[in-house]
Amino acid sequence: MTQPADRRPDRTSNTRRTAYTLPVCLLAVAAVAGAAVTALAPVDARGWAGAAAAGGWVLLVVAVCVGIAKANGLRARAAEAEDELHRIRAQLDSRTAEDMGLAQVTVPAVARLAREGVAPDEVLRQTRPPALPSQRELLRVCVTALADSEHRAAAAAAAGRSAADDVTRMSDDVRRLATETLPAVVDKLRGGASVDRVLAGMRWPQDPVLRDLTEAAVRELALSERRAAAAQAASAKALSRVQAKSVSMLADLRDMQDRHGEEVFGDLLAIDHSTSQLGLMTDRLALLMGGRSSRAWNKPIVMESILRGAVGRIAAYQRVRLHCSTRVAVVGFAAEGVMHLLAELTDNAANFSPPTDEVHVYVEESRTGVVITIEDSGLRMSEAALRRAEESVSGQMTDLALLQGTRLGLAVVGRLAVKYGMNVSFRPSARGGTGVVVLLPPQLIAQQVQAERAPATTPAPAAGAPALSGADAVPAPRPAGDTRTAPAAHTAHTEDTGTPRHAAPTEGTGPRHAAPDEHSPARERTADGPDEHGQVAGHARHGGTQSTPGTPGAQSTPGTPNTPGTPGAPNTPGTPSTQNPADGGTDGRGATFGGLPVRRPGRTMAAAHAELQQRQAAHACGRENAPRTPGTPGPAAGGPEATDGTGGPDGTAPGGQRPQRDIGASFGAFHRARRAADESEPSPRAE
Amino acid sequence: MRRPVDVGDPDRLYTVTGGRSRSDGSSFDLVTLIVAECEPAVGQQSEHARILELCRHPTAVVEIAAELSLPITVVRILLEDLQATGRITPRHPRVAASATLPDSALLTEVLHGLRNL
């Protein structure tokens, strides 16, 4: 770059040399020419010719000198201009280099520094400042702008990060709300917690908007839950009234059926049937609404009665054929549930089979419980329908919202099945229709305690045992319930008669003593408790089917007490004072001085007669074998129990409200008593 | 309002009679004696079985009704069922000579006397 500067002097000297050479040569030529012209010119003319030539030459020299001076001036200026040009070029080069350095080194360094967050002034101080002020200014501006933009970028990035964080947090909130909080809240609300309590205990989302939204949603949810619960409770309550009404109607109808004759019997039965159907419908609704069944049994119910009770509640009960040869009984607490379940299934079967076809119900005992099969010959259910039915009876669809229209029966079946652990399954029937198999687990089957009965009821041997076993032979419709009451009755009476003097009073106090015992100890007992004490409906049925109508107190040993002397004769303790702990007092009242039996109001003469005879026999026997067993309460207890028994039902009658319902009852009691009296000692019920 | 427990039996009478409400022949008087002709069989309706057991000795219709705690009408229907299959035989009461019966006035007096005891 510096070379042109070196060459410059040579060139100028060359040009100057040539520049001078040419005029000199010209001047020389011109001088020669002038001389020649002068020489050649005639002599006379030589003067002026020489003068002219000299003048011309001088002019030429002047012109050449002027020209040379001019040229030199021009040349100097040109050299000057060239120098200027060179200088400027060099300056340009250096500036370009500096620019390049600025662009390639400084600015990136500055940018790096700025990016590192160094303040602009600090950056300028750390950087080598460029040479030119303009560049310095440029750099400053640049650094400032860079720092500014860098700042903005950082702010924007922070904002973006916080926004992303917000979004993440909110999405977390929403997810937690959806997966944890709201389900928990719904559970709590369904559990009956108040909305404020739930709101206080719940985990709030952080976002205020979300919080408001959640609160609004929870409050709305609570409101609708409360509304639903209130609606359910109200309908359950209302239904329970309907249920109570229909139950009392059924009881009244049963009463009327006993009281009225054949002319209205059919109508009563029709009303009875309608009321029973009504009961099924209300029960169904009540169960779905969270209410209870209208009835509750607290004694085991034999399977035949279960089936009849179930079938009696459906419209087409006459088309249902029951095949039940088993004598198992269903425990009381589950009896109503089983009945309702069977009613629903039978109703279903009857509704979905042709009105002319029969529905068959089979009962069989198996190792795993009792299997009840309901078979119809209607349409075979499709696979999907079977599956749907299985689903609805599985008890998983407990939500009312899942119910389909009016098809409530199977939902109820599902609930009952789950409640009592029954298993309900559907299958195609061999008859062409659908078969429903219900398995009652063993815990729903009342235990058969028949075997326990004899030892329990015969604390003393001898004639007591055969007599009781004879009584046993009488078919008891509810063996389990019947027998279960037996020990209870006896224990109750042993307690009573354990203190001889205390238990001595009349029959009147007998039941009063027995009553608390009856109610408390055994649960099955309580079934009879209310029965004795003024239960209207089914009173005679219950007591009667036990074996002795009109002697509900005799649940334990129905026939024996009425048989004079059977239990009492051999065993009753000897001395009159101890012998009749319970009878002693009644002996005085049991007969007049003339020896006739005393009949208390409301009791049959026959009962009084039997009692008297029994007492006399006991007396006689007691006197015969005096030292025998003063303390043996068993047979002695049989006596008062008998008196309680015969006295019991009728004892309630004077208390009141219930008229003698059936002439049959009194006749039966009379007949029994007479027969017992006739046959006297040996097993009277074994006829 | 609502009773705590039910003490009756769950089966309604129309299920016992299969829906019948009327006995056809009404050949059974209240005091007709019924005698069973066979033992109760397994699988029989429980009322039938009980009637057969009761009637091993001659038993009056009214007493059967009392034992079963069923209305007379129902018992008649059940008895007709049994009679139709030949399981029981009814023995209708002989009409006693009126001379042998005491006067009804006398009976009433005896009854009053007994009540006044």
CSV table of N, CA, C and O in Angstrom, one decimal, chain A residues 301-305 307 323-330 362-366 369-372 440 445 448 477 479, chain B residues 42-44 46:
chain,number,residue,atom,x,y,z
A,301,ILE,N,-89.3,-67.8,59.2
A,301,ILE,CA,-90.4,-68.1,58.4
A,301,ILE,C,-90.1,-69.3,57.5
A,301,ILE,O,-89.1,-69.3,56.8
A,302,VAL,N,-91.0,-70.3,57.5
A,302,VAL,CA,-90.7,-71.5,56.7
A,302,VAL,C,-90.8,-71.1,55.2
A,302,VAL,O,-91.4,-70.1,54.8
A,303,MET,N,-90.1,-71.9,54.5
A,303,MET,CA,-89.9,-71.5,53.1
A,303,MET,C,-91.2,-71.5,52.4
A,303,MET,O,-91.4,-70.7,51.5
A,304,GLU,N,-92.2,-72.4,52.8
A,304,GLU,CA,-93.5,-72.4,52.1
A,304,GLU,C,-94.2,-71.0,52.3
A,304,GLU,O,-94.7,-70.4,51.3
A,305,SER,N,-94.1,-70.5,53.5
A,305,SER,CA,-94.7,-69.2,53.8
A,305,SER,C,-94.0,-68.1,53.0
A,305,SER,O,-94.6,-67.2,52.6
A,307,LEU,N,-92.5,-68.4,50.2
A,307,LEU,CA,-92.9,-68.4,48.8
A,307,LEU,C,-94.3,-67.8,48.6
A,307,LEU,O,-94.6,-67.0,47.7
A,323,HIS,N,-93.2,-75.4,44.1
A,323,HIS,CA,-92.7,-76.8,44.4
A,323,HIS,C,-91.8,-76.7,45.6
A,323,HIS,O,-90.6,-76.5,45.4
A,324,CYS,N,-92.3,-76.9,46.7
A,324,CYS,CA,-91.5,-76.7,47.9
A,324,CYS,C,-91.7,-77.8,48.9
A,324,CYS,O,-92.8,-78.0,49.4
A,325,SER,N,-90.8,-78.7,49.0
A,325,SER,CA,-91.0,-79.8,49.9
A,325,SER,C,-90.0,-79.7,51.1
A,325,SER,O,-90.0,-80.5,52.0
A,326,THR,N,-89.2,-78.6,51.1
A,326,THR,CA,-88.3,-78.5,52.2
A,326,THR,C,-89.0,-77.8,53.4
A,326,THR,O,-90.0,-77.1,53.2
A,327,ARG,N,-88.4,-78.0,54.5
A,327,ARG,CA,-89.0,-77.4,55.7
A,327,ARG,C,-88.1,-76.4,56.3
A,327,ARG,O,-88.2,-76.0,57.5
A,328,VAL,N,-87.1,-76.0,55.6
A,328,VAL,CA,-86.2,-75.0,56.1
A,328,VAL,C,-86.9,-73.7,56.3
A,328,VAL,O,-87.9,-73.4,55.6
A,329,ALA,N,-86.4,-72.9,57.2
A,329,ALA,CA,-87.0,-71.6,57.4
A,329,ALA,C,-85.9,-70.5,57.2
A,329,ALA,O,-84.7,-70.8,57.4
A,330,VAL,N,-86.4,-69.4,56.8
A,330,VAL,CA,-85.5,-68.2,56.6
A,330,VAL,C,-85.5,-67.4,57.9
A,330,VAL,O,-86.6,-67.2,58.5
A,362,TYR,N,-89.0,-73.6,42.2
A,362,TYR,CA,-88.5,-74.8,42.8
A,362,TYR,C,-87.6,-74.4,44.0
A,362,TYR,O,-86.9,-73.4,43.9
A,363,VAL,N,-87.7,-75.2,45.0
A,363,VAL,CA,-86.8,-74.9,46.1
A,363,VAL,C,-86.0,-76.2,46.4
A,363,VAL,O,-86.6,-77.3,46.5
A,364,GLU,N,-84.7,-76.1,46.6
A,364,GLU,CA,-84.0,-77.2,46.9
A,364,GLU,C,-82.9,-76.8,47.9
A,364,GLU,O,-82.3,-75.7,47.8
A,365,GLU,N,-82.6,-77.7,48.8
A,365,GLU,CA,-81.5,-77.4,49.7
A,365,GLU,C,-80.2,-77.9,49.1
A,365,GLU,O,-80.2,-79.0,48.5
A,366,SER,N,-79.2,-77.2,49.3
A,366,SER,CA,-77.9,-77.7,48.9
A,366,SER,C,-76.9,-77.3,50.0
A,366,SER,O,-77.2,-76.7,51.0
A,369,GLY,N,-76.4,-73.7,50.7
A,369,GLY,CA,-77.6,-72.9,51.1
A,369,GLY,C,-78.9,-73.4,50.5
A,369,GLY,O,-79.0,-74.6,50.3
A,370,VAL,N,-79.8,-72.6,50.2
A,370,VAL,CA,-81.0,-73.0,49.6
A,370,VAL,C,-81.1,-72.3,48.3
A,370,VAL,O,-80.9,-71.1,48.1
A,371,VAL,N,-81.4,-73.2,47.3
A,371,VAL,CA,-81.5,-72.7,45.9
A,371,VAL,C,-82.9,-72.6,45.5
A,371,VAL,O,-83.7,-73.5,45.6
A,372,ILE,N,-83.3,-71.4,45.1
A,372,ILE,CA,-84.7,-71.2,44.6
A,372,ILE,C,-84.6,-70.9,43.1
A,372,ILE,O,-83.8,-70.0,42.7
A,440,LEU,N,-79.8,-68.7,48.5
A,440,LEU,CA,-79.8,-68.1,49.9
A,440,LEU,C,-78.6,-68.7,50.6
A,440,LEU,O,-78.5,-69.9,50.8
A,445,ILE,N,-80.5,-69.1,56.7
A,445,ILE,CA,-81.3,-70.2,56.9
A,445,ILE,C,-81.4,-70.4,58.5
A,445,ILE,O,-80.3,-70.5,59.1
A,448,GLN,N,-82.0,-75.6,62.5
A,448,GLN,CA,-83.0,-76.5,62.9
A,448,GLN,C,-82.6,-77.0,64.3
A,448,GLN,O,-81.6,-77.8,64.4
A,477,PRO,N,-95.5,-76.0,62.5
A,477,PRO,CA,-95.2,-75.4,61.2
A,477,PRO,C,-93.9,-74.7,61.2
A,477,PRO,O,-93.3,-74.6,60.2
A,479,PRO,N,-90.7,-75.1,62.9
A,479,PRO,CA,-90.0,-75.9,63.9
A,479,PRO,C,-88.9,-75.1,64.6
A,479,PRO,O,-88.8,-75.1,65.8
B,42,VAL,N,-94.8,-86.0,51.7
B,42,VAL,CA,-93.8,-84.9,51.5
B,42,VAL,C,-94.2,-84.1,50.3
B,42,VAL,O,-94.7,-84.6,49.3
B,43,GLY,N,-94.0,-82.8,50.4
B,43,GLY,CA,-94.3,-81.9,49.3
B,43,GLY,C,-95.7,-81.5,49.2
B,43,GLY,O,-96.1,-80.7,48.3
B,44,GLN,N,-96.5,-82.0,50.1
B,44,GLN,CA,-97.9,-81.5,50.2
B,44,GLN,C,-97.9,-80.0,50.7
B,44,GLN,O,-97.0,-79.6,51.4
B,46,SER,N,-98.7,-77.4,53.3
B,46,SER,CA,-98.5,-77.7,54.7
B,46,SER,C,-99.9,-77.7,55.4
B,46,SER,O,-100.0,-78.5,56.3
